CSV table of N, CA, C and O in Angstrom, one decimal:
chain,number,residue,atom,x,y,z
A,846,ARG,N,-5.7,-8.9,-5.7
A,846,ARG,CA,-7.0,-9.1,-6.4
A,846,ARG,C,-7.9,-7.9,-5.9
A,846,ARG,O,-8.9,-7.6,-6.7
A,847,ILE,N,-7.8,-7.8,-4.7
A,847,ILE,CA,-8.9,-6.7,-4.4
A,847,ILE,C,-8.6,-5.4,-4.8
A,847,ILE,O,-9.7,-4.6,-5.2
A,848,ASN,N,-7.8,-4.9,-5.1
A,848,ASN,CA,-7.6,-3.7,-5.9
A,848,ASN,C,-7.8,-3.9,-7.3
A,848,ASN,O,-7.9,-2.6,-7.8
A,849,GLN,N,-8.1,-4.8,-7.8
A,849,GLN,CA,-8.7,-5.2,-9.1
A,849,GLN,C,-10.3,-4.9,-9.1
A,849,GLN,O,-10.7,-4.5,-10.1
A,850,LEU,N,-10.8,-4.6,-8.1
A,850,LEU,CA,-12.3,-4.6,-7.9
A,850,LEU,C,-12.8,-2.9,-8.4
A,850,LEU,O,-11.8,-2.1,-8.0
A,851,SER,N,-13.9,-2.8,-8.9
A,851,SER,CA,-14.0,-1.4,-9.4
A,851,SER,C,-15.7,-1.3,-8.6
A,851,SER,O,-16.4,-2.3,-8.5
A,852,GLU,N,-16.4,0.0,-8.9
A,852,GLU,CA,-17.6,0.0,-8.3
A,852,GLU,C,-18.5,-0.6,-9.6
A,852,GLU,O,-19.9,-1.0,-9.0
A,853,GLN,N,-17.8,-0.8,-10.7
A,853,GLN,CA,-18.7,-1.7,-11.6
A,853,GLN,C,-18.6,-2.9,-12.2
A,853,GLN,O,-19.0,-3.7,-12.9
A,854,SER,N,-17.7,-3.5,-10.9
A,854,SER,CA,-17.3,-5.1,-10.8
A,854,SER,C,-18.8,-5.8,-11.1
A,854,SER,O,-19.6,-5.6,-10.0
A,855,PRO,N,-18.9,-6.7,-12.2
A,855,PRO,CA,-20.1,-7.2,-12.0
A,855,PRO,C,-20.2,-8.6,-11.3
A,855,PRO,O,-19.0,-9.2,-11.1
A,856,ARG,N,-21.2,-9.0,-10.7
A,856,ARG,CA,-21.2,-10.3,-9.8
A,856,ARG,C,-21.8,-11.4,-10.8
A,856,ARG,O,-22.4,-11.0,-11.6
A,857,LYS,N,-21.0,-12.3,-10.5
A,857,LYS,CA,-21.6,-13.7,-11.2
A,857,LYS,C,-22.5,-14.4,-10.6
A,857,LYS,O,-23.4,-15.2,-11.1
A,858,TRP,N,-23.0,-14.3,-9.3
A,858,TRP,CA,-24.2,-14.9,-8.7
A,858,TRP,C,-24.2,-14.1,-7.3
A,858,TRP,O,-23.7,-13.1,-6.8
A,859,GLY,N,-25.4,-14.3,-6.6
A,859,GLY,CA,-25.5,-14.0,-5.5
A,859,GLY,C,-26.6,-12.6,-5.5
A,859,GLY,O,-26.8,-12.2,-6.6
A,860,LYS,N,-26.6,-11.8,-4.6
A,860,LYS,CA,-27.4,-10.4,-4.4
A,860,LYS,C,-26.6,-9.6,-3.8
A,860,LYS,O,-26.9,-8.3,-4.4
A,861,MET,N,-25.3,-9.6,-3.3
A,861,MET,CA,-24.7,-8.4,-3.0
A,861,MET,C,-24.0,-7.6,-4.0
A,861,MET,O,-23.9,-8.1,-5.2
A,862,THR,N,-23.9,-6.4,-3.5
A,862,THR,CA,-23.1,-5.6,-4.7
A,862,THR,C,-21.8,-5.5,-4.3
A,862,THR,O,-21.2,-6.0,-3.1
A,863,VAL,N,-20.9,-5.0,-5.0
A,863,VAL,CA,-19.5,-5.3,-5.0
A,863,VAL,C,-19.1,-4.5,-3.5
A,863,VAL,O,-18.6,-4.8,-2.6
A,864,GLY,N,-19.7,-3.0,-3.4
A,864,GLY,CA,-19.8,-2.6,-2.0
A,864,GLY,C,-19.8,-3.2,-0.7
A,864,GLY,O,-19.5,-3.3,0.1
A,865,GLN,N,-21.1,-4.0,-0.8
A,865,GLN,CA,-21.5,-4.8,0.5
A,865,GLN,C,-20.5,-5.9,0.4
A,865,GLN,O,-20.4,-6.2,1.4
A,866,MET,N,-20.2,-6.5,-0.5
A,866,MET,CA,-19.0,-7.6,-0.7
A,866,MET,C,-17.8,-7.0,0.0
A,866,MET,O,-16.9,-7.8,1.0
A,867,LEU,N,-17.2,-5.7,0.1
A,867,LEU,CA,-16.1,-5.2,0.7
A,867,LEU,C,-16.5,-5.3,2.2
A,867,LEU,O,-15.5,-5.5,2.9
A,868,THR,N,-17.5,-4.7,2.9
A,868,THR,CA,-17.9,-4.5,4.1
A,868,THR,C,-18.1,-5.8,4.5
A,868,THR,O,-17.8,-5.9,5.7
A,869,HIS,N,-18.8,-6.7,4.0
A,869,HIS,CA,-19.1,-8.2,4.7
A,869,HIS,C,-17.9,-9.0,4.8
A,869,HIS,O,-17.6,-9.4,5.4
A,870,CYS,N,-16.7,-8.8,4.0
A,870,CYS,CA,-15.5,-9.5,3.8
A,870,CYS,C,-14.6,-8.9,5.0
A,870,CYS,O,-14.0,-9.4,5.9
A,871,ALA,N,-14.6,-7.5,5.4
A,871,ALA,CA,-14.0,-6.9,6.2
A,871,ALA,C,-14.5,-7.2,7.6
A,871,ALA,O,-13.8,-7.5,8.7
A,872,ASP,N,-16.0,-7.4,7.7
A,872,ASP,CA,-16.6,-7.9,8.9
A,872,ASP,C,-16.5,-9.2,9.0
A,872,ASP,O,-15.9,-9.7,10.4
A,873,GLN,N,-16.0,-9.8,8.3
A,873,GLN,CA,-15.5,-11.5,8.5
A,873,GLN,C,-14.3,-11.3,9.2
A,873,GLN,O,-13.7,-12.2,9.9
A,874,ILE,N,-13.4,-10.5,8.6
A,874,ILE,CA,-12.2,-10.8,9.3
A,874,ILE,C,-12.2,-10.2,10.5
A,874,ILE,O,-11.3,-10.5,11.6
A,875,ARG,N,-13.1,-8.9,11.0
A,875,ARG,CA,-13.0,-8.5,12.5
A,875,ARG,C,-13.5,-9.6,13.1
A,875,ARG,O,-13.0,-9.9,14.5
A,876,ILE,N,-14.6,-10.3,12.6
A,876,ILE,CA,-15.0,-11.6,13.5
A,876,ILE,C,-13.6,-12.4,13.8
A,876,ILE,O,-13.5,-13.1,15.1
A,877,CYS,N,-13.1,-12.8,12.8
A,877,CYS,CA,-11.8,-13.5,12.9
A,877,CYS,C,-11.0,-13.1,14.0
A,877,CYS,O,-10.3,-13.8,15.0
A,878,TYR,N,-10.8,-11.9,13.9
A,878,TYR,CA,-9.6,-11.0,15.0
A,878,TYR,C,-10.5,-10.7,16.3
A,878,TYR,O,-9.6,-10.2,17.3
A,879,GLU,N,-11.5,-11.3,16.6
A,879,GLU,CA,-12.0,-11.4,17.7
A,879,GLU,C,-12.7,-9.6,18.0
A,879,GLU,O,-12.8,-9.1,19.2
A,880,GLU,N,-12.7,-8.8,17.1
A,880,GLU,CA,-13.0,-7.3,16.9
A,880,GLU,C,-14.4,-7.2,16.7
A,880,GLU,O,-15.0,-5.8,17.1
A,881,LYS,N,-15.1,-7.8,16.3
A,881,LYS,CA,-16.6,-7.8,15.8
A,881,LYS,C,-17.1,-8.9,16.7
A,881,LYS,O,-16.9,-10.2,16.3
A,882,PRO,N,-18.2,-8.8,17.6
A,882,PRO,CA,-18.8,-10.0,18.0
A,882,PRO,C,-19.6,-10.6,17.2
A,882,PRO,O,-20.5,-10.2,16.1
A,883,ALA,N,-19.8,-11.8,17.3
A,883,ALA,CA,-21.0,-12.7,16.5
A,883,ALA,C,-21.2,-14.1,17.4
A,883,ALA,O,-20.6,-14.5,18.2
A,884,GLY,N,-22.3,-14.4,17.2
A,884,GLY,CA,-23.0,-15.4,17.7
A,884,GLY,C,-22.7,-16.9,17.4
A,884,GLY,O,-22.0,-17.0,16.4
A,885,VAL,N,-22.6,-17.8,18.2
A,885,VAL,CA,-22.1,-19.1,17.8
A,885,VAL,C,-22.8,-19.8,16.7
A,885,VAL,O,-24.1,-19.8,16.5
A,886,PHE,N,-22.3,-20.3,15.8
A,886,PHE,CA,-22.5,-21.0,14.5
A,886,PHE,C,-22.6,-22.6,14.7
A,886,PHE,O,-21.5,-23.0,14.3
A,887,GLY,N,-23.8,-23.3,14.9
A,887,GLY,CA,-23.6,-24.5,14.9
A,887,GLY,C,-23.2,-25.0,16.3
A,887,GLY,O,-23.3,-24.2,17.3
A,888,ASN,N,-22.6,-26.4,16.6
A,888,ASN,CA,-22.2,-26.8,17.9
A,888,ASN,C,-21.1,-27.5,17.6
A,888,ASN,O,-20.1,-26.9,16.7
A,889,ASN,N,-20.5,-28.0,18.9
A,889,ASN,CA,-18.9,-28.7,18.9
A,889,ASN,C,-18.6,-29.4,17.6
A,889,ASN,O,-17.7,-29.6,16.9
A,890,ILE,N,-19.4,-30.2,17.5
A,890,ILE,CA,-19.6,-31.1,16.1
A,890,ILE,C,-19.6,-30.5,14.9
A,890,ILE,O,-18.3,-30.8,14.1
A,891,THR,N,-20.4,-29.8,14.6
A,891,THR,CA,-20.4,-28.9,13.4
A,891,THR,C,-19.1,-27.9,13.1
A,891,THR,O,-18.8,-27.8,12.1
A,892,GLN,N,-18.8,-27.7,14.4
A,892,GLN,CA,-17.5,-26.7,14.3
A,892,GLN,C,-16.3,-27.6,13.7
A,892,GLN,O,-15.5,-27.2,12.9
A,893,ALA,N,-16.2,-28.6,14.5
A,893,ALA,CA,-15.2,-29.3,14.1
A,893,ALA,C,-15.2,-29.9,12.8
A,893,ALA,O,-14.1,-30.0,11.8
A,894,ILE,N,-16.4,-30.0,12.2
A,894,ILE,CA,-16.3,-30.6,10.9
A,894,ILE,C,-16.1,-29.4,9.8
A,894,ILE,O,-15.1,-29.4,8.9
A,895,ALA,N,-16.6,-28.1,10.0
A,895,ALA,CA,-16.2,-26.9,9.3
A,895,ALA,C,-14.6,-26.8,9.5
A,895,ALA,O,-14.4,-26.3,8.3
A,896,LYS,N,-14.1,-27.2,10.4
A,896,LYS,CA,-12.9,-26.5,10.7
A,896,LYS,C,-12.1,-27.7,10.0
A,896,LYS,O,-11.2,-27.1,9.0
A,897,PHE,N,-12.4,-28.9,9.8
A,897,PHE,CA,-12.0,-29.8,8.9
A,897,PHE,C,-11.9,-29.5,7.6
A,897,PHE,O,-10.8,-29.7,6.7
A,898,LEU,N,-13.0,-29.4,7.3
A,898,LEU,CA,-13.1,-29.2,5.9
A,898,LEU,C,-12.4,-28.0,5.3
A,898,LEU,O,-11.9,-27.8,4.4
A,899,VAL,N,-12.6,-26.7,6.0
A,899,VAL,CA,-12.2,-25.6,5.4
A,899,VAL,C,-10.4,-25.6,5.6
A,899,VAL,O,-9.5,-25.4,4.6
A,900,THR,N,-9.7,-26.0,6.9
A,900,THR,CA,-8.4,-26.0,6.9
A,900,THR,C,-7.6,-27.1,6.6
A,900,THR,O,-6.3,-27.0,6.0
A,901,LYS,N,-8.1,-28.4,6.7
A,901,LYS,CA,-7.2,-29.6,6.3
A,901,LYS,C,-7.7,-30.1,4.8
A,901,LYS,O,-7.0,-30.7,3.8
A,902,MET,N,-8.9,-29.7,4.2
A,902,MET,CA,-9.4,-30.4,3.1
A,902,MET,C,-9.4,-29.2,2.1
A,902,MET,O,-9.7,-29.6,0.9
A,903,GLY,N,-9.5,-27.8,2.4
A,903,GLY,CA,-9.2,-26.7,1.2
A,903,GLY,C,-10.5,-26.6,0.7
A,903,GLY,O,-10.4,-26.2,-0.5
A,904,MET,N,-11.6,-27.1,1.1
A,904,MET,CA,-13.2,-26.9,0.7
A,904,MET,C,-13.0,-25.4,0.2
A,904,MET,O,-13.3,-24.5,1.2
A,905,LYS,N,-13.7,-25.1,-1.1
A,905,LYS,CA,-14.1,-24.0,-1.4
A,905,LYS,C,-15.6,-23.8,-1.0
A,905,LYS,O,-16.3,-24.6,-0.7
A,906,MET,N,-15.9,-22.6,-0.8
A,906,MET,CA,-17.2,-22.4,-0.2
A,906,MET,C,-18.3,-22.0,-1.4
A,906,MET,O,-17.7,-21.7,-2.5
A,907,PRO,N,-19.4,-22.9,-1.4
A,907,PRO,CA,-20.3,-22.9,-2.4
A,907,PRO,C,-21.2,-21.7,-2.7
A,907,PRO,O,-20.7,-21.0,-1.7
A,908,LYS,N,-21.3,-21.6,-3.6
A,908,LYS,CA,-22.1,-20.5,-4.2
A,908,LYS,C,-23.4,-20.1,-3.4
A,908,LYS,O,-24.0,-21.3,-3.2
A,909,ASN,N,-23.8,-19.1,-2.9
A,909,ASN,CA,-25.0,-18.7,-2.3
A,909,ASN,C,-25.1,-19.4,-0.9
A,909,ASN,O,-26.3,-19.6,-0.3
A,910,ILE,N,-24.0,-19.8,-0.5
A,910,ILE,CA,-24.1,-20.3,1.2
A,910,ILE,C,-24.6,-19.4,1.9
A,910,ILE,O,-24.4,-18.3,2.1
A,911,ARG,N,-25.2,-19.8,3.0
A,911,ARG,CA,-25.9,-19.2,4.2
A,911,ARG,C,-24.8,-18.8,5.0
A,911,ARG,O,-23.6,-19.1,5.2
A,912,THR,N,-24.8,-17.4,5.5
A,912,THR,CA,-23.8,-16.8,6.3
A,912,THR,C,-24.5,-16.3,7.6
A,912,THR,O,-25.5,-16.7,7.9
A,913,LEU,N,-23.1,-15.7,8.4
A,913,LEU,CA,-23.7,-15.5,9.7
A,913,LEU,C,-24.7,-14.4,9.6
A,913,LEU,O,-24.5,-13.4,9.1
A,914,PRO,N,-25.5,-14.3,10.8
A,914,PRO,CA,-26.4,-13.1,10.7
A,914,PRO,C,-25.7,-11.7,10.8
A,914,PRO,O,-26.1,-10.9,10.0
A,915,GLU,N,-24.6,-11.9,11.4
A,915,GLU,CA,-23.5,-10.4,11.7
A,915,GLU,C,-22.8,-10.1,10.2
A,915,GLU,O,-22.4,-9.2,10.3
A,916,LEU,N,-22.9,-11.1,9.3
A,916,LEU,CA,-22.4,-10.8,8.0
A,916,LEU,C,-23.6,-10.6,6.9
A,916,LEU,O,-23.0,-10.5,5.6
A,917,ASP,N,-24.6,-10.7,7.0
A,917,ASP,CA,-25.7,-10.9,6.3
A,917,ASP,C,-26.0,-9.2,5.8
A,917,ASP,O,-26.4,-8.1,6.8
A,918,PRO,N,-25.9,-8.9,4.3
A,918,PRO,CA,-26.0,-7.4,3.9
A,918,PRO,C,-27.7,-6.8,4.4
A,918,PRO,O,-27.8,-5.8,4.3
A,919,ASN,N,-28.4,-7.8,4.4
A,919,ASN,CA,-29.9,-7.3,4.7
A,919,ASN,C,-30.3,-7.2,6.0
A,919,ASN,O,-31.4,-7.3,6.6
A,920,LYS,N,-29.3,-7.5,6.9
A,920,LYS,CA,-29.6,-7.4,8.6
A,920,LYS,C,-28.7,-5.9,8.8
A,920,LYS,O,-27.7,-5.9,8.4
A,921,ASP,N,-29.2,-5.6,10.1
A,921,ASP,CA,-28.4,-4.2,10.6
A,921,ASP,C,-27.4,-4.6,11.2
A,921,ASP,O,-26.2,-3.8,11.6
A,922,LEU,N,-26.8,-5.9,11.2
A,922,LEU,CA,-25.8,-6.2,12.0
A,922,LEU,C,-24.5,-6.2,11.4
A,922,LEU,O,-23.4,-5.9,11.6
A,923,MET,N,-24.7,-6.1,9.9
A,923,MET,CA,-23.3,-6.2,9.2
A,923,MET,C,-23.2,-4.5,8.8
A,923,MET,O,-23.9,-3.7,8.6
A,924,THR,N,-21.9,-4.1,8.8
A,924,THR,CA,-21.5,-2.9,8.5
A,924,THR,C,-21.8,-2.5,7.0
A,924,THR,O,-21.7,-3.3,6.2
A,925,GLN,N,-22.7,-1.5,6.9
A,925,GLN,CA,-23.0,-1.1,5.4
A,925,GLN,C,-22.0,-0.3,4.8
A,925,GLN,O,-21.3,0.4,5.4
A,926,PRO,N,-22.0,-0.6,3.3
A,926,PRO,CA,-20.9,0.2,2.5
A,926,PRO,C,-21.2,1.6,2.7
A,926,PRO,O,-22.3,2.0,2.9
A,927,SER,N,-20.1,2.6,2.7
A,927,SER,CA,-20.1,4.0,2.8
A,927,SER,C,-19.4,4.8,1.3
A,927,SER,O,-20.2,5.3,0.5
A,928,ASN,N,-18.4,4.5,1.4
A,928,ASN,CA,-17.6,5.2,0.3
A,928,ASN,C,-16.5,3.8,-0.5
A,928,ASN,O,-15.5,3.2,0.5
A,929,PHE,N,-16.7,3.6,-1.6
A,929,PHE,CA,-16.1,2.2,-2.3
A,929,PHE,C,-14.6,2.6,-1.7
A,929,PHE,O,-14.2,1.3,-1.5
A,930,GLU,N,-13.8,3.2,-2.4
A,930,GLU,CA,-12.3,3.5,-1.9
A,930,GLU,C,-12.0,3.3,-0.4
A,930,GLU,O,-11.4,2.6,-0.5
A,931,GLN,N,-12.9,3.9,0.3
A,931,GLN,CA,-12.4,3.8,1.6
A,931,GLN,C,-13.0,2.4,2.2
A,931,GLN,O,-12.0,1.9,2.9
A,932,ASP,N,-13.8,1.7,1.8
A,932,ASP,CA,-14.4,0.3,2.4
A,932,ASP,C,-13.4,-0.5,1.6
A,932,ASP,O,-12.7,-1.3,2.2
A,933,ARG,N,-12.8,-0.3,0.5
A,933,ARG,CA,-11.8,-1.1,-0.4
A,933,ARG,C,-10.5,-1.4,0.8
A,933,ARG,O,-9.6,-1.9,1.1
A,934,LEU,N,-9.7,0.1,0.6
A,934,LEU,CA,-8.5,0.2,1.7
A,934,LEU,C,-8.8,-0.4,3.0
A,934,LEU,O,-7.8,-1.0,3.2
A,935,GLN,N,-9.8,-0.2,3.6
A,935,GLN,CA,-10.0,-0.9,4.9
A,935,GLN,C,-10.0,-2.3,5.0
A,935,GLN,O,-9.4,-2.9,5.6
A,936,LEU,N,-10.4,-2.9,3.6
A,936,LEU,CA,-10.2,-4.3,3.7
A,936,LEU,C,-9.0,-4.7,3.5
A,936,LEU,O,-8.4,-5.9,4.0
A,937,VAL,N,-8.4,-4.3,2.6
A,937,VAL,CA,-6.9,-4.4,2.5
A,937,VAL,C,-6.1,-4.2,3.6
A,937,VAL,O,-5.2,-5.2,4.1
A,938,ALA,N,-6.3,-3.1,4.7
A,938,ALA,CA,-5.6,-2.9,5.8
A,938,ALA,C,-5.9,-4.2,6.7
A,938,ALA,O,-5.0,-4.4,7.6
A,939,LEU,N,-7.5,-4.6,6.7
A,939,LEU,CA,-7.5,-5.9,7.6
A,939,LEU,C,-6.9,-6.9,7.1
A,939,LEU,O,-6.2,-7.7,8.2
A,940,VAL,N,-6.6,-7.4,5.9
A,940,VAL,CA,-6.1,-8.3,5.4
A,940,VAL,C,-4.3,-8.2,5.9
A,940,VAL,O,-4.1,-9.2,6.2
A,941,GLU,N,-4.1,-7.2,5.6
A,941,GLU,CA,-2.3,-7.1,5.9
A,941,GLU,C,-2.1,-6.8,7.2
A,941,GLU,O,-1.0,-7.3,7.7
A,942,ARG,N,-3.3,-6.9,8.3
A,942,ARG,CA,-3.0,-6.8,10.1
A,942,ARG,C,-2.5,-8.3,10.2
A,942,ARG,O,-2.4,-8.5,11.4
A,943,PHE,N,-3.2,-9.3,9.5
A,943,PHE,CA,-3.2,-10.8,9.7
A,943,PHE,C,-1.5,-10.9,10.3
A,943,PHE,O,-1.3,-11.6,11.0
A,944,PHE,N,-0.5,-10.4,9.4
A,944,PHE,CA,0.6,-10.8,9.9
A,944,PHE,C,1.2,-10.3,11.1
A,944,PHE,O,2.3,-10.8,11.5
A,945,ASP,N,0.7,-9.1,11.5
A,945,ASP,CA,1.0,-8.9,13.0
A,945,ASP,C,0.4,-9.5,13.9
A,945,ASP,O,0.6,-9.1,15.2
A,946,LEU,N,-0.8,-10.4,13.9
A,946,LEU,CA,-1.3,-11.1,15.0
A,946,LEU,C,-0.3,-12.1,15.5
A,946,LEU,O,0.5,-12.7,14.9
A,947,PRO,N,-0.5,-12.3,16.9
A,947,PRO,CA,0.3,-13.4,17.5
A,947,PRO,C,-0.1,-14.6,17.2
A,947,PRO,O,-1.2,-15.1,17.2
A,948,SER,N,1.0,-15.3,16.8
A,948,SER,CA,0.9,-16.9,16.3
A,948,SER,C,0.6,-17.8,17.5
A,948,SER,O,0.0,-18.8,17.2
A,949,ASN,N,0.9,-17.3,18.7
A,949,ASN,CA,0.8,-18.3,19.9
A,949,ASN,C,-0.6,-18.3,20.4
A,949,ASN,O,-0.7,-19.0,21.5
A,950,ARG,N,-1.6,-17.3,19.9
A,950,ARG,CA,-2.7,-17.1,20.6
A,950,ARG,C,-3.7,-18.1,20.0
A,950,ARG,O,-3.9,-18.4,18.9
A,951,THR,N,-4.7,-18.4,21.0
A,951,THR,CA,-5.9,-18.9,20.3
A,951,THR,C,-6.8,-18.4,20.2
A,951,THR,O,-7.4,-17.5,20.8
A,952,TYR,N,-7.7,-18.3,19.1
A,952,TYR,CA,-8.8,-17.3,18.8
A,952,TYR,C,-10.1,-18.1,18.7
A,952,TYR,O,-9.9,-19.5,18.8
A,953,THR,N,-11.2,-17.5,19.1
A,953,THR,CA,-12.6,-18.2,19.2
A,953,THR,C,-13.5,-17.6,18.1
A,953,THR,O,-13.5,-16.6,17.9
A,954,HIS,N,-13.7,-18.7,17.2
A,954,HIS,CA,-14.4,-18.1,15.9
A,954,HIS,C,-15.8,-18.7,15.9
A,954,HIS,O,-16.1,-20.0,16.3
A,955,PRO,N,-16.6,-18.1,15.5
A,955,PRO,CA,-18.5,-18.7,15.5
A,955,PRO,C,-18.8,-20.1,14.9
A,955,PRO,O,-19.3,-20.7,15.0
A,956,LEU,N,-18.0,-20.2,13.9
A,956,LEU,CA,-18.0,-21.3,12.6
A,956,LEU,C,-16.8,-22.4,13.2
A,956,LEU,O,-17.2,-23.8,13.1
A,957,LEU,N,-15.5,-22.2,13.5
A,957,LEU,CA,-14.6,-22.9,13.8
A,957,LEU,C,-14.3,-23.3,15.0
A,957,LEU,O,-13.7,-24.4,15.6
A,958,GLY,N,-14.9,-22.5,15.9
A,958,GLY,CA,-14.7,-23.0,17.6
A,958,GLY,C,-13.3,-22.4,17.6
A,958,GLY,O,-12.8,-21.5,17.4
A,959,SER,N,-12.7,-22.9,18.6
A,959,SER,CA,-11.3,-22.8,19.0
A,959,SER,C,-10.4,-22.7,17.8
A,959,SER,O,-10.3,-23.9,17.0
A,960,ALA,N,-9.7,-21.8,17.6
A,960,ALA,CA,-8.7,-21.9,16.4
A,960,ALA,C,-7.5,-21.1,16.6
A,960,ALA,O,-7.3,-20.2,17.1
A,961,GLN,N,-6.4,-21.8,15.8
A,961,GLN,CA,-5.0,-21.2,15.7
A,961,GLN,C,-4.9,-19.9,14.6
A,961,GLN,O,-5.9,-19.7,13.7
A,962,LYS,N,-4.2,-19.2,14.5
A,962,LYS,CA,-3.8,-18.2,13.7
A,962,LYS,C,-3.8,-18.9,12.4
A,962,LYS,O,-4.4,-17.9,11.3
A,963,SER,N,-3.2,-20.0,11.9
A,963,SER,CA,-3.4,-20.6,10.6
A,963,SER,C,-4.6,-20.9,10.1
A,963,SER,O,-4.9,-20.7,9.0
A,964,ASP,N,-5.3,-21.3,11.3
A,964,ASP,CA,-6.6,-21.5,10.9
A,964,ASP,C,-7.5,-20.5,10.6
A,964,ASP,O,-8.5,-20.7,9.4
A,965,ILE,N,-7.5,-19.3,11.3
A,965,ILE,CA,-8.3,-18.3,10.9
A,965,ILE,C,-7.9,-17.6,9.6
A,965,ILE,O,-8.3,-17.0,8.6
A,966,GLY,N,-6.6,-17.9,9.1
A,966,GLY,CA,-5.9,-17.4,8.0
A,966,GLY,C,-6.4,-18.0,7.0
A,966,GLY,O,-6.7,-17.7,5.7
A,967,ILE,N,-6.4,-19.6,6.8
A,967,ILE,CA,-7.3,-20.3,5.9
A,967,ILE,C,-8.7,-19.8,5.6
A,967,ILE,O,-8.8,-19.5,4.7
A,968,LEU,N,-9.2,-19.6,6.8
A,968,LEU,CA,-10.7,-19.4,6.4
A,968,LEU,C,-10.6,-17.9,5.6
A,968,LEU,O,-11.7,-18.0,5.0
A,969,ILE,N,-10.0,-16.9,6.4
A,969,ILE,CA,-10.0,-15.4,5.8
A,969,ILE,C,-9.6,-15.7,4.1
A,969,ILE,O,-10.6,-15.4,3.4
A,970,TYR,N,-8.6,-16.4,3.7
A,970,TYR,CA,-8.4,-16.6,2.3
A,970,TYR,C,-9.6,-17.5,1.7
A,970,TYR,O,-9.8,-16.8,0.5
A,971,VAL,N,-10.0,-18.4,2.2
A,971,VAL,CA,-11.4,-19.1,1.3
A,971,VAL,C,-12.5,-18.1,1.0
A,971,VAL,O,-13.0,-18.4,0.3
A,972,HIS,N,-12.7,-17.4,2.3
A,972,HIS,CA,-13.9,-16.4,2.1
A,972,HIS,C,-13.7,-15.3,1.3
A,972,HIS,O,-14.5,-14.8,0.4
A,973,LEU,N,-12.5,-15.0,1.1
A,973,LEU,CA,-12.2,-13.7,0.3
A,973,LEU,C,-12.0,-14.3,-1.2
A,973,LEU,O,-12.7,-13.7,-2.0
A,974,ASP,N,-11.4,-15.4,-1.3
A,974,ASP,CA,-11.3,-16.2,-2.7
A,974,ASP,C,-12.9,-16.2,-3.2
A,974,ASP,O,-13.0,-16.2,-4.4
A,975,HIS,N,-13.5,-16.8,-2.3
A,975,HIS,CA,-14.9,-17.0,-2.8
A,975,HIS,C,-15.6,-15.8,-3.3
A,975,HIS,O,-16.3,-15.7,-4.2
A,976,HIS,N,-15.6,-14.6,-2.7
A,976,HIS,CA,-16.2,-13.4,-3.0
A,976,HIS,C,-15.4,-12.8,-4.1
A,976,HIS,O,-15.9,-12.1,-5.0
A,977,LEU,N,-13.8,-12.7,-4.3
A,977,LEU,CA,-13.5,-12.3,-5.2
A,977,LEU,C,-13.7,-12.8,-6.7
A,977,LEU,O,-13.9,-12.0,-7.4
A,978,ARG,N,-14.0,-14.2,-6.7
A,978,ARG,CA,-14.4,-15.0,-7.8
A,978,ARG,C,-15.8,-14.5,-7.8
A,978,ARG,O,-16.1,-14.4,-9.3
A,979,GLN,N,-16.7,-14.1,-7.3
A,979,GLN,CA,-18.0,-13.7,-7.2
A,979,GLN,C,-17.9,-12.5,-8.3
A,979,GLN,O,-18.9,-12.4,-8.9
A,980,PHE,N,-17.1,-11.9,-8.0
A,980,PHE,CA,-17.0,-10.4,-9.0
A,980,PHE,C,-15.7,-10.3,-9.8
A,980,PHE,O,-15.5,-9.6,-10.3
A,981,GLY,N,-15.6,-11.8,-10.4
A,981,GLY,CA,-14.6,-12.0,-11.2
A,981,GLY,C,-13.3,-11.5,-11.1
A,981,GLY,O,-12.4,-11.1,-12.3
A,982,VAL,N,-12.8,-11.3,-10.1
A,982,VAL,CA,-11.2,-11.1,-9.8
A,982,VAL,C,-10.7,-12.1,-9.1
A,982,VAL,O,-11.0,-12.9,-8.5
């Protein structure tokens, strides 16, 4: 579905351009892989609820949901788009790297708290699906 995007892909909601969406999603994956730092979002209770809703209930992300400051295209913390094709290829490469992650490691995520590989895999999928639907693919 990522490969179906083009620079002309129209958004169905929100304010991000398709280029911003690519780098936004890439940064989200980097946060999941603990390669991009991000502040804690919520507390232990809200993290447990978020983890349950995303990983156990399969909750889809609502339109125009608030994001982490590190993923906000209007803040300097998010990687800004540069070249559409390079940004698209970078996102695909980050998704493909998921399969090489160790399964026995615990990850720390700002929204989920302590998470297993399967937890972050579900979050990555739910987030990507949300934004790919945003741009009609």
